[in-house]
Coordinates of C-alpha atoms in Angstrom, one line a residue:
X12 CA 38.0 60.0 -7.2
X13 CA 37.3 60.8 -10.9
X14 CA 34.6 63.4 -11.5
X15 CA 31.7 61.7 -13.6
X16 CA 28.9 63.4 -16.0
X17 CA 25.7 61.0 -16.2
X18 CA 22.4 62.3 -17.9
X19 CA 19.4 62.8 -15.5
X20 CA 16.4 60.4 -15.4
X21 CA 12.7 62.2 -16.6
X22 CA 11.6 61.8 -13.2
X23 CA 14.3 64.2 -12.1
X24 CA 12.9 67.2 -14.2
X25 CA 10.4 69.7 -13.1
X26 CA 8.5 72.5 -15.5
X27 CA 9.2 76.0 -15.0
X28 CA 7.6 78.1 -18.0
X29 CA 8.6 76.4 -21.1
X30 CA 11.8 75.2 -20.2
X31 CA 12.5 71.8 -18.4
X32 CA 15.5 72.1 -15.9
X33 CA 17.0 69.6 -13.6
X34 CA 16.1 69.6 -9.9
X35 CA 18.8 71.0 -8.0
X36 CA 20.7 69.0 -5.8
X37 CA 22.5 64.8 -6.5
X38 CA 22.0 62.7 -9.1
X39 CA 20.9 59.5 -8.2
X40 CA 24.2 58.1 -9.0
X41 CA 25.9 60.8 -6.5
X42 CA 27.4 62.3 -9.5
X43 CA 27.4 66.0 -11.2
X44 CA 24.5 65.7 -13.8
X45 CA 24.1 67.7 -17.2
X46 CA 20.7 69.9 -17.5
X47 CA 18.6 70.4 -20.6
X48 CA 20.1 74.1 -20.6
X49 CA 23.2 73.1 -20.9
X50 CA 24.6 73.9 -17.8
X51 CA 26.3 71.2 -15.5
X52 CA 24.4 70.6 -12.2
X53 CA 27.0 69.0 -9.1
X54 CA 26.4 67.8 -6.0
X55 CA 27.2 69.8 -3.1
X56 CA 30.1 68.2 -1.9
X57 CA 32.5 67.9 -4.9
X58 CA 34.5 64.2 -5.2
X59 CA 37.5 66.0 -5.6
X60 CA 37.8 69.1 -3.8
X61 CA 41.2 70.1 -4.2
X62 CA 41.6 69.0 -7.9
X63 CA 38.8 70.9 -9.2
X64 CA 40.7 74.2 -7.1
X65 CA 43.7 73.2 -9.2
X66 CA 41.6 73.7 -12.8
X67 CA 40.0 76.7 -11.4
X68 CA 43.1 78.5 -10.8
X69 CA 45.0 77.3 -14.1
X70 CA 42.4 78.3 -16.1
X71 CA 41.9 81.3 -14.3
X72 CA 45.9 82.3 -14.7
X73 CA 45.3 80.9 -18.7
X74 CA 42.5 83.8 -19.0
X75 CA 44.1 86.2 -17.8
X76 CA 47.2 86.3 -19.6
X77 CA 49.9 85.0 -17.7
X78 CA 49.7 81.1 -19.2
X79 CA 48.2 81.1 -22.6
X80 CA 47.5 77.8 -23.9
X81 CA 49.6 75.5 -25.3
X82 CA 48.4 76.2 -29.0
X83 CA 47.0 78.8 -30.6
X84 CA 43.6 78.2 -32.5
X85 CA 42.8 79.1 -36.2
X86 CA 46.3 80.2 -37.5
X87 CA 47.7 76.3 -37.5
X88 CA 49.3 76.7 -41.1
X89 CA 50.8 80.5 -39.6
X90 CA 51.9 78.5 -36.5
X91 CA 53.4 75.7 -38.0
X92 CA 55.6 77.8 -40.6
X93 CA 56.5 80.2 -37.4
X94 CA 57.2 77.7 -35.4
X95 CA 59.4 76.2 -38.4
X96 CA 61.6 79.5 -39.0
X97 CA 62.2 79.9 -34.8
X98 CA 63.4 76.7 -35.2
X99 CA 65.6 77.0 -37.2
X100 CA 67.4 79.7 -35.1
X101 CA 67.0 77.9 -31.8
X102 CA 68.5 74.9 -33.0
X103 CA 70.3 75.0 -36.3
X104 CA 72.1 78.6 -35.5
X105 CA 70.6 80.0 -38.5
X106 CA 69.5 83.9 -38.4
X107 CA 66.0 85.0 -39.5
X108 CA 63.5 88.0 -39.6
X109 CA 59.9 88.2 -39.2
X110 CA 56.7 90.1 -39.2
X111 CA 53.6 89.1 -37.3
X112 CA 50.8 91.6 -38.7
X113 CA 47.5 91.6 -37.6
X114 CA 44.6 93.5 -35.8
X115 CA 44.4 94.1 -32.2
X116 CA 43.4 91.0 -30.1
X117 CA 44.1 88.5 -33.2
X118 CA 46.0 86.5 -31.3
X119 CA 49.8 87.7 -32.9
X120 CA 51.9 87.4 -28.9
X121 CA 50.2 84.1 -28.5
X122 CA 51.4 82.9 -31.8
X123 CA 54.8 84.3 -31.1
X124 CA 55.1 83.1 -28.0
X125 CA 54.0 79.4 -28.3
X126 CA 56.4 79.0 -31.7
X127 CA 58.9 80.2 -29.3
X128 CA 58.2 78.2 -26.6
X129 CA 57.8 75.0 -29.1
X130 CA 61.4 75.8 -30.0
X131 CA 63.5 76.3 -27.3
X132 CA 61.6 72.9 -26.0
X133 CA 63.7 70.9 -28.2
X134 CA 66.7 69.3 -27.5
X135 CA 68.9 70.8 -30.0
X136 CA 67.7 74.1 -28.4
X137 CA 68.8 73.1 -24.8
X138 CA 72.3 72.2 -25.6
X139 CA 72.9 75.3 -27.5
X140 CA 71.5 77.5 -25.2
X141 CA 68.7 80.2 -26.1
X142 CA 68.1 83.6 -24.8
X143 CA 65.0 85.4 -25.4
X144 CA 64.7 89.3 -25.2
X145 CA 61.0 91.0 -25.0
X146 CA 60.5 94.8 -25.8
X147 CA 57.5 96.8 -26.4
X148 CA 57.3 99.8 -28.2
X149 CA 55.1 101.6 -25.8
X150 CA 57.8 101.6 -23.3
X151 CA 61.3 101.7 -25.4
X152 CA 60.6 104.8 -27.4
X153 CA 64.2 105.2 -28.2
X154 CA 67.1 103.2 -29.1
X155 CA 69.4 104.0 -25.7
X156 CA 66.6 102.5 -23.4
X157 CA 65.8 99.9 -26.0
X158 CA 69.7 99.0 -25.3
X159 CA 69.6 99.3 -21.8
X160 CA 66.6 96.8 -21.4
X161 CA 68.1 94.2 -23.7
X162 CA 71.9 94.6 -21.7
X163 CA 69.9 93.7 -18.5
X164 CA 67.8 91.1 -20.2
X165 CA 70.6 89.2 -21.6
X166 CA 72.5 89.9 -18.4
X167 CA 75.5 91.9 -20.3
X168 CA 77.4 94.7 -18.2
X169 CA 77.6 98.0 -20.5
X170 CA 79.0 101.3 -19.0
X171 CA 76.9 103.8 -18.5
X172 CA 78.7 106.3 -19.9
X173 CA 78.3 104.3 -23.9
X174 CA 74.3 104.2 -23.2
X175 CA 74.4 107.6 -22.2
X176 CA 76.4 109.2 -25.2
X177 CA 74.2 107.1 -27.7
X178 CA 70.8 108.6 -25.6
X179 CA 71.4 111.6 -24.4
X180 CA 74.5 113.3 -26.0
X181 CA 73.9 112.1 -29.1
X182 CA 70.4 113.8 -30.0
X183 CA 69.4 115.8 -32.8
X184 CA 67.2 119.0 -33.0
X185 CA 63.9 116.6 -32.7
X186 CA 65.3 114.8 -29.7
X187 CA 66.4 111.5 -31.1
X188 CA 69.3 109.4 -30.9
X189 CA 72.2 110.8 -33.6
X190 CA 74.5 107.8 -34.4
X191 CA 77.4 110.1 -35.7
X192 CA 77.1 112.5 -32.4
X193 CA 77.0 109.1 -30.1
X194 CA 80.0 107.5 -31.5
X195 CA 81.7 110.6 -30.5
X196 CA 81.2 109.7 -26.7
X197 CA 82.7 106.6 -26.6
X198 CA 80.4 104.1 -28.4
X199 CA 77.4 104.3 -30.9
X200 CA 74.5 102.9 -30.6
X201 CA 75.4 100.7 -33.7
X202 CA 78.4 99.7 -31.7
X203 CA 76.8 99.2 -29.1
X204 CA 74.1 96.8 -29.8
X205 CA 76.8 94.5 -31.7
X206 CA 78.8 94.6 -28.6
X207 CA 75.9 92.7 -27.0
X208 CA 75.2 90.2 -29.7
X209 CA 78.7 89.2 -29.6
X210 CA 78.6 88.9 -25.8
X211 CA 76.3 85.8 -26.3
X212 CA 79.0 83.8 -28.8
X213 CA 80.5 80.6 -26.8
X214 CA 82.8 79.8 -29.9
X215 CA 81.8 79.3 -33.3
X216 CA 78.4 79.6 -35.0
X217 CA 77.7 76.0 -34.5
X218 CA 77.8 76.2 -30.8
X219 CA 76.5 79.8 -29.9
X220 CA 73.7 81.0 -28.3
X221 CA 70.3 81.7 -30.1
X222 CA 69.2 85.0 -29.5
X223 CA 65.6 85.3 -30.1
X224 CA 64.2 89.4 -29.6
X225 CA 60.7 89.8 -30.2
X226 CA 59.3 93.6 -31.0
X227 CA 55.6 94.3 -29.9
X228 CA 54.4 97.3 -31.2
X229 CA 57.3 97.3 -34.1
X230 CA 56.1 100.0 -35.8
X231 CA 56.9 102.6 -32.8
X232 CA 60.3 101.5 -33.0
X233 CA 60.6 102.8 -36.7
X234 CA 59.9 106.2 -35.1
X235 CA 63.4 106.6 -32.9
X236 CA 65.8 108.9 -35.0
X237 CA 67.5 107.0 -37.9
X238 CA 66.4 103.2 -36.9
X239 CA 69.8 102.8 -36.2
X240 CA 68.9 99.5 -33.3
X241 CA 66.7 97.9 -36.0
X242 CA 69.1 98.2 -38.5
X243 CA 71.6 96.6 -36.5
X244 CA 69.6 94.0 -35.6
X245 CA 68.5 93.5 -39.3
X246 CA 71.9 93.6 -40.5
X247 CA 72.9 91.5 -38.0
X248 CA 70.4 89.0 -38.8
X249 CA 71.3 89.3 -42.4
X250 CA 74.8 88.5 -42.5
X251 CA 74.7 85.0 -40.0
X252 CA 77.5 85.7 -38.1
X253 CA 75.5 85.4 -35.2
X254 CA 72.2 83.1 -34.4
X255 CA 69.9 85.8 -34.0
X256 CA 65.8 85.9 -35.0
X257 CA 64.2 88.8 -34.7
X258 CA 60.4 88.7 -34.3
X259 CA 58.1 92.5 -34.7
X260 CA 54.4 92.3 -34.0
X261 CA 52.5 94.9 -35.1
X262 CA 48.7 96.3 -35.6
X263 CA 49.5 98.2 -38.6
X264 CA 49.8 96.6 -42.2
X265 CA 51.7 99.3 -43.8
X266 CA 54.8 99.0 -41.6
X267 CA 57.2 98.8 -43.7
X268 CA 56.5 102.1 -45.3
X269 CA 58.0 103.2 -42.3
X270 CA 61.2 101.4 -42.8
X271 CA 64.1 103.5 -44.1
X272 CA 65.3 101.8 -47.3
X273 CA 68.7 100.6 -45.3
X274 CA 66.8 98.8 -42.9
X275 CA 64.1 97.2 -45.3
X276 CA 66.9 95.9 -47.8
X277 CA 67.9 94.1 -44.5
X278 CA 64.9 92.7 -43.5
X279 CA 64.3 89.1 -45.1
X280 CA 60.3 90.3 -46.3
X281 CA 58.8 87.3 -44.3
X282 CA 55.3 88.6 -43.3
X283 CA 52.8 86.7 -41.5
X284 CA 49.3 87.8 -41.6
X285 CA 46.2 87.0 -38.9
X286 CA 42.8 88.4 -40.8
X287 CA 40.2 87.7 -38.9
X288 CA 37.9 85.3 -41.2
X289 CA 37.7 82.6 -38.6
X290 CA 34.3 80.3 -39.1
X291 CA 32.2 80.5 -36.1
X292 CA 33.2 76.9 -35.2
X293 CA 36.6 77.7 -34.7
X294 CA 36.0 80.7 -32.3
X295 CA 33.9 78.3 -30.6
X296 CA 36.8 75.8 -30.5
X297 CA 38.7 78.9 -28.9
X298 CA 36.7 79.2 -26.2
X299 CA 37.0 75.4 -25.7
X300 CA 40.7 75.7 -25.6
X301 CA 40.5 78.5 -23.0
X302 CA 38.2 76.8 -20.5
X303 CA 40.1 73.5 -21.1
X304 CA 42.4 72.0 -18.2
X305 CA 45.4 70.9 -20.3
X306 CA 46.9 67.6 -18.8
X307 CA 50.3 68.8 -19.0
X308 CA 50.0 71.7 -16.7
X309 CA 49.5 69.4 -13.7
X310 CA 50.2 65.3 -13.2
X311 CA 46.9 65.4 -11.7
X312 CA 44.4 62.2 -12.5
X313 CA 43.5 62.3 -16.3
X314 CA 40.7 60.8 -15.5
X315 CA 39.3 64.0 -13.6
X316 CA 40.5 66.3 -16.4
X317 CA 39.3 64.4 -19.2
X318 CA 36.1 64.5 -17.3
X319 CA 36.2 68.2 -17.1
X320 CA 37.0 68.8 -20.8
X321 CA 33.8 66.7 -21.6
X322 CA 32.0 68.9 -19.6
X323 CA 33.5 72.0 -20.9
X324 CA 32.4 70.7 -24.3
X325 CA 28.8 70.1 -23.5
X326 CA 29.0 73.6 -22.4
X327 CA 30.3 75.0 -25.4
X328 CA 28.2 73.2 -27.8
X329 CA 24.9 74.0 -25.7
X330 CA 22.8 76.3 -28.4
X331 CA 21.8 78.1 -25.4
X332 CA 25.5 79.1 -25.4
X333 CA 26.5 79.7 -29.1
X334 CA 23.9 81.9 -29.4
X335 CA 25.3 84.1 -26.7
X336 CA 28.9 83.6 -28.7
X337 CA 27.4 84.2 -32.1
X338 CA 26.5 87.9 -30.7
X339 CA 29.7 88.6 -30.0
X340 CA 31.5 86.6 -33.2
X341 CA 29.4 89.0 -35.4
X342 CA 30.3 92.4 -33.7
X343 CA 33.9 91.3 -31.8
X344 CA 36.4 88.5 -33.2
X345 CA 38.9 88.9 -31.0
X346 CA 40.9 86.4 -28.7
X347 CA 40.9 89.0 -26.1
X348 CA 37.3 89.5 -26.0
X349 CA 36.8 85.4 -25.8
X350 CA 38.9 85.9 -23.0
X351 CA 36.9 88.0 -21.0
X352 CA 33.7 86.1 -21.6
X353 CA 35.5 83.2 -20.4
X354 CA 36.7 85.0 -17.2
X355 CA 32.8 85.8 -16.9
X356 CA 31.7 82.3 -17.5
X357 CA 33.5 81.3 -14.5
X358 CA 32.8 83.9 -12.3
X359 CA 31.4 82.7 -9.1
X360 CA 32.3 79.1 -9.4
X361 CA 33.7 77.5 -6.5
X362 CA 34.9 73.9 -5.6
X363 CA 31.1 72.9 -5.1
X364 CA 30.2 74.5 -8.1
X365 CA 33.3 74.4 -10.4
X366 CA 32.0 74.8 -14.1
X367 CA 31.1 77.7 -16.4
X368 CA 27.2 78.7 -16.0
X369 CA 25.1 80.0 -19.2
X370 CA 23.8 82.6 -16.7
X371 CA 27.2 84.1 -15.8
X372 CA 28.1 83.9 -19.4
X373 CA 25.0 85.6 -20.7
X374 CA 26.3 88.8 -18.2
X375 CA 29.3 88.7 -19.9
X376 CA 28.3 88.9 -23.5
X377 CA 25.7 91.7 -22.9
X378 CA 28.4 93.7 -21.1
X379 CA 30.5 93.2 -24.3
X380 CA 27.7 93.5 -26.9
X381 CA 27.0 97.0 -26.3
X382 CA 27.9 99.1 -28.9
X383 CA 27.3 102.6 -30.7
X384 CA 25.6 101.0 -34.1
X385 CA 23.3 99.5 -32.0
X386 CA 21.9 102.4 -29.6
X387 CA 22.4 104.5 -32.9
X388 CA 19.8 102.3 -34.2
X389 CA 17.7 103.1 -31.7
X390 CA 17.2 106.7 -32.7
X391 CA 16.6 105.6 -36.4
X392 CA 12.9 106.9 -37.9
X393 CA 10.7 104.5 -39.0
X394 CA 11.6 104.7 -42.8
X395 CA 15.9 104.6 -42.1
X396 CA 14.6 101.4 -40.2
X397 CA 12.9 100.1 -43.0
X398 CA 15.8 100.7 -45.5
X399 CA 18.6 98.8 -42.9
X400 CA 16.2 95.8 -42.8
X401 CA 15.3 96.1 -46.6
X402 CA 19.0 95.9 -47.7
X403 CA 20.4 93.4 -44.3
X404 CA 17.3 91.0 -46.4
X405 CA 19.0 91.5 -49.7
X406 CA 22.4 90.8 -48.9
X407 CA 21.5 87.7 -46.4
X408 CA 19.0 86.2 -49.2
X409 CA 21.2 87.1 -52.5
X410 CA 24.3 86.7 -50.8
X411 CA 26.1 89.8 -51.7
X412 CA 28.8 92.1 -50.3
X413 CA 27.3 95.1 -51.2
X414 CA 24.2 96.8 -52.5
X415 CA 22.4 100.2 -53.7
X416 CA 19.6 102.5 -52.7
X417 CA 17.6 100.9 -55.9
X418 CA 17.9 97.6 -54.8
X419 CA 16.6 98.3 -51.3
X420 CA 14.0 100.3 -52.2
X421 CA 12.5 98.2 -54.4
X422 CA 12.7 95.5 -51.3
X423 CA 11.6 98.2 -49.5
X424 CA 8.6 98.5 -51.7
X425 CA 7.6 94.9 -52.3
X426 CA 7.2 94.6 -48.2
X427 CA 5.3 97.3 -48.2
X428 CA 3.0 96.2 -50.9
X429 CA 2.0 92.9 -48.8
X430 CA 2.1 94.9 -45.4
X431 CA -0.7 97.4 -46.8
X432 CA -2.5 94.1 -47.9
X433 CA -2.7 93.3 -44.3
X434 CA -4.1 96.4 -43.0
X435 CA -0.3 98.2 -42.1
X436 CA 2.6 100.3 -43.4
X437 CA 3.4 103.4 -44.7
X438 CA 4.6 104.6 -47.9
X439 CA 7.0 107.0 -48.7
X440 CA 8.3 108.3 -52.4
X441 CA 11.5 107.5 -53.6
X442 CA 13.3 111.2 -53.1
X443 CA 12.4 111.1 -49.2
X444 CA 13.4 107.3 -48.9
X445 CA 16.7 108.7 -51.0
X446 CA 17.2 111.6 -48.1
X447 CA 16.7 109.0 -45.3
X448 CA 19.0 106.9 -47.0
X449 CA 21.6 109.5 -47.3
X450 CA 21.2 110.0 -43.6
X451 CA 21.9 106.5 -43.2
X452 CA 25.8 107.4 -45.0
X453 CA 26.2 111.0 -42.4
X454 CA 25.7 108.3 -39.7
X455 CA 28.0 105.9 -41.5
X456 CA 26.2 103.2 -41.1
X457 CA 26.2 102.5 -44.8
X458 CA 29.6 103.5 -46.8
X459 CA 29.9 103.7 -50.1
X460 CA 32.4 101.3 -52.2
X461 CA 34.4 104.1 -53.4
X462 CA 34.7 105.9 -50.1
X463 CA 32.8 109.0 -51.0
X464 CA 29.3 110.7 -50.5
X465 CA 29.7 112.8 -53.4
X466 CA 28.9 111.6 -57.0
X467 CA 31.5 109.6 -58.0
X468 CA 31.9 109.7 -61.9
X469 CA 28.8 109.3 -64.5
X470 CA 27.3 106.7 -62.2
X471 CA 23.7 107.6 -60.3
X472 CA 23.5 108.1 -56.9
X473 CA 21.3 105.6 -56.5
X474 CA 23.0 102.7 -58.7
X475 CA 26.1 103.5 -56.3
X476 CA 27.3 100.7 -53.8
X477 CA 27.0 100.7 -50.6
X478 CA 28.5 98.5 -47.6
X479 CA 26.2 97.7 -44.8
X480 CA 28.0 98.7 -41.8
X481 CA 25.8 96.4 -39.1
X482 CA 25.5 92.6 -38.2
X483 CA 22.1 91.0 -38.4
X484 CA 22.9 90.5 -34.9
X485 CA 23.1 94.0 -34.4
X486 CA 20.1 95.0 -36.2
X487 CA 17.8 91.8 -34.5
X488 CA 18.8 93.8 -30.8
X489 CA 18.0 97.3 -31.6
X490 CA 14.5 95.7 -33.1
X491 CA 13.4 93.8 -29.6
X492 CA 14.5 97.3 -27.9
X493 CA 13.2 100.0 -30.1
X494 CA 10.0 101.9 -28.9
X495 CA 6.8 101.8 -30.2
X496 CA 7.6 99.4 -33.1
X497 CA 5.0 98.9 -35.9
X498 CA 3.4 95.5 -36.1
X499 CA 4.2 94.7 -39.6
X500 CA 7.9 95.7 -39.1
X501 CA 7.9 92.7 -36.5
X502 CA 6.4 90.5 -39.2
X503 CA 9.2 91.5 -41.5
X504 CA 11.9 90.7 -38.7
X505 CA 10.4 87.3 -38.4
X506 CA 10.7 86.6 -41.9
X507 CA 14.4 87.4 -42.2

């Protein structure tokens, strides 16, 4: 029985305060109903009892980690040319390097991963067979286990005695891997690592397996002795001999500074970069994607999961809601906070009560919201209060990237002028708003362009600029919360 969404009549709604809310309980039609908050209200018994436990527990696995979805949101020109270059490997033979660079919880392993999975899909793929080798800096820290884990990975037999001479007989002073000493012992690690590569060949290029080794945390593997595993896998992938794409994700944008020139001459320079300017409307989208029951995970009635998606949607879309996510788009951009709100979104849902709640969502975001700027905000004077709305004002209304102690001053002063008029405010002179404002810099929550406190060249102090370190979000919080605060400052708030 599909799951159906209908709207609920006037005479359904009841006032509590000032906002109207559906009466709990059916429909008139028997079906879940939508509320004026957004939320969606169902019926006790649900239609479809055991379908509605299958969404739960595929989204569930999908927020958690261990299914992703099937595309990644906001990077579609980066996914497509990904996808394009893995590709190419899986099912052309052809040998390629990359770089996935971005900042933590951007989204960089589900990029990798769905391109991957998008290519060894393909039919090309199938025939030719692909084998796909994961590592992670943080638990590889030197070549010999790096070999080890890709041996067993690919399911290659490689005595012991060859790992052990390139790992542990073959060290230098500072304990790493020597490729002179190793090769001493029976096999290098050089050696070693094309040994496995050419395991995987059925014949010629044409018909050999695709070998596809993805790097997380690359830039720790740049740190084991002289590189000698990702120059072989560079060099590898340079001269063709062997399908072969290697894939490094990595938080840090100077990485290849830490490439030794040898293994940089080998790497083919293609550099993909996540920055987090996503629009608001596409993090929303995100969070649509996350909560969404995709029909290919189950052969389930598409009916019932269109229905769902609709109601996701609503959900989504509710102002109600994208206020909540707008709190956390201003102070937290990542996928893997999105994540989390979704896992709280659902909490307490249940076959009766299947869908994401505003209330459990609104937990979530103020467990993520808090943060330092904010409480430090808190313990702001009056006056360093005055000078973080002043200059938030200037930016928002003159759309600027920065500012100076001049310029929010002088809004400083013109508030104060039409606050007096009114019967409040306080004035203070220039040098002790300059002193607050410097306080402002020693709590960093201004920074100057030019990265210094001290007088940089023949320009002012005062005519030097300043980034504002806070979100209006950020700002409008530690207002409602702050102790004791002045009338006319909440007349100020009101009129940003």
């Amino acid at each position: 029985m599909s799951i159906k969404i209908m709207s609920v009549s006037t005479s359904k709604r009841r006032k509590i305060g000032k906002n109207s809310v559906t009466s709990p309980g059916k429909s008139e039609s028997g079906h879940f109903a939508t509320t004026t908050s957004g939320e969606i209200n169902n019926e006790t018994t649900c239609p479809n009892t055991k379908f509605v436990s299958k969404i739960q527990e595929c989204i569930r696995r999908r927020l958690i980690g261990i299914t992703p979805p099937t595309r990644p949101s906001g990077y579609a020109a980066e996914f497509e040319e990904l996808s394009a270059l893995v590709t190419a490997s899986a099912c052309q033979g052809e040998s390629n390097s990359a770089l996935v660079i971005g900042s933590r919880g951007s989204g960089k392993s589900l990029l990798v991963e769905r391109a991957i999975d998008r290519a060894i899909a393909s039919e090309a793929a199938t025939s030719r067979g692909c084998c796909v080798v994961r590592l992670n800096g943080l638990v590889y820290q030197d070549d010999g286990s790096a070999l080890r884990e890709i041996a067993r990975q690919v399911h290659v037999d490689i005595p012991n005695e060859d790992l052990d001479a390139s790992q542990e007989d073959g060290r230098n002073g500072d304990g790493y891997a020597s490729v002179e000493k190793g090769a001493a012992f029976g096999g290098s690690t050089t050696e070693i690592a094309k040994t496995l590569i050419t395991a995987l060949k059925a014949g010629s290029k044409e018909q050999s397996q695709c070998l596809l080794i993805v790097l997380d945390e690359f830039d720790l593997f740049a740190h084991t002795g002289k590189q000698s595993l990702l120059y072989t896998l560079f060099d590898t992938a340079q001269a063709g001999l062997t399908p072969l794409c290697v894939i490094g994700i990595t938080s840090r944008y100077d990485v290849e500074d830490l490439l030794e020139k040898r293994v940089l001459s080998r790497f083919s320079r293609r550099k993909f970069y996540l920055h987090s300017g996503i629009s608001f409307d596409s993090y929303v989208q995100v969070l649509i994607d996350f909560l969404s029951y995709d029909k290919g995970d189950d052969e389930s009635s598409q009916g019932d999961a269109a229905c769902w998606n609709t109601a996701v949607k609503q959900f989504a879309h509710d102002p109600s809601v994208r206020r909540q996510v707008q709190l956390l788009y201003d102070t937290n951009r990542s996928f893997r906070a999105l994540q989390r709100l979704g896992m709280h979104a659902l909490a307490g849902s249940s076959a009766s009560n299947p869908f994401p709640t505003h209330a459990n969502l609104f937990k979530g975001v103020v467990q993520q919201k808090k943060d330092s700027k904010t409480t430090m905000i808190l313990s702001l004077s009056i006056l360093e209060l005055s000078l973080i709305i002043a200059m938030s004002n200037v930016i928002v209304d003159q759309d600027r990237e920065s500012c100076n102690f001049e310029i929010t001053y002088e809004a400083y002063r013109k508030f104060l002028l039409t606050a007096n008029a009114s019967g409040g405010g306080e004035s203070y002179s220039k040098p002790v708003a300059f002193k607050a404002f410097e306080h402002l810099a020693d709590l960093e929550l201004v920074r100057f362009v030019d990265g210094s406190a001290a007088s940089s060249g023949n320009t002012p102090k005062g005519y030097r600029s300043v980034h504002l370190m806070v979100e209006p979000a950020q700002i409008d919080e530690a207002l409602k919360r702050y102790p004791s605060l002045p009338t006319y400052m909440r007349s100020w708030l009101r009129q940003r």
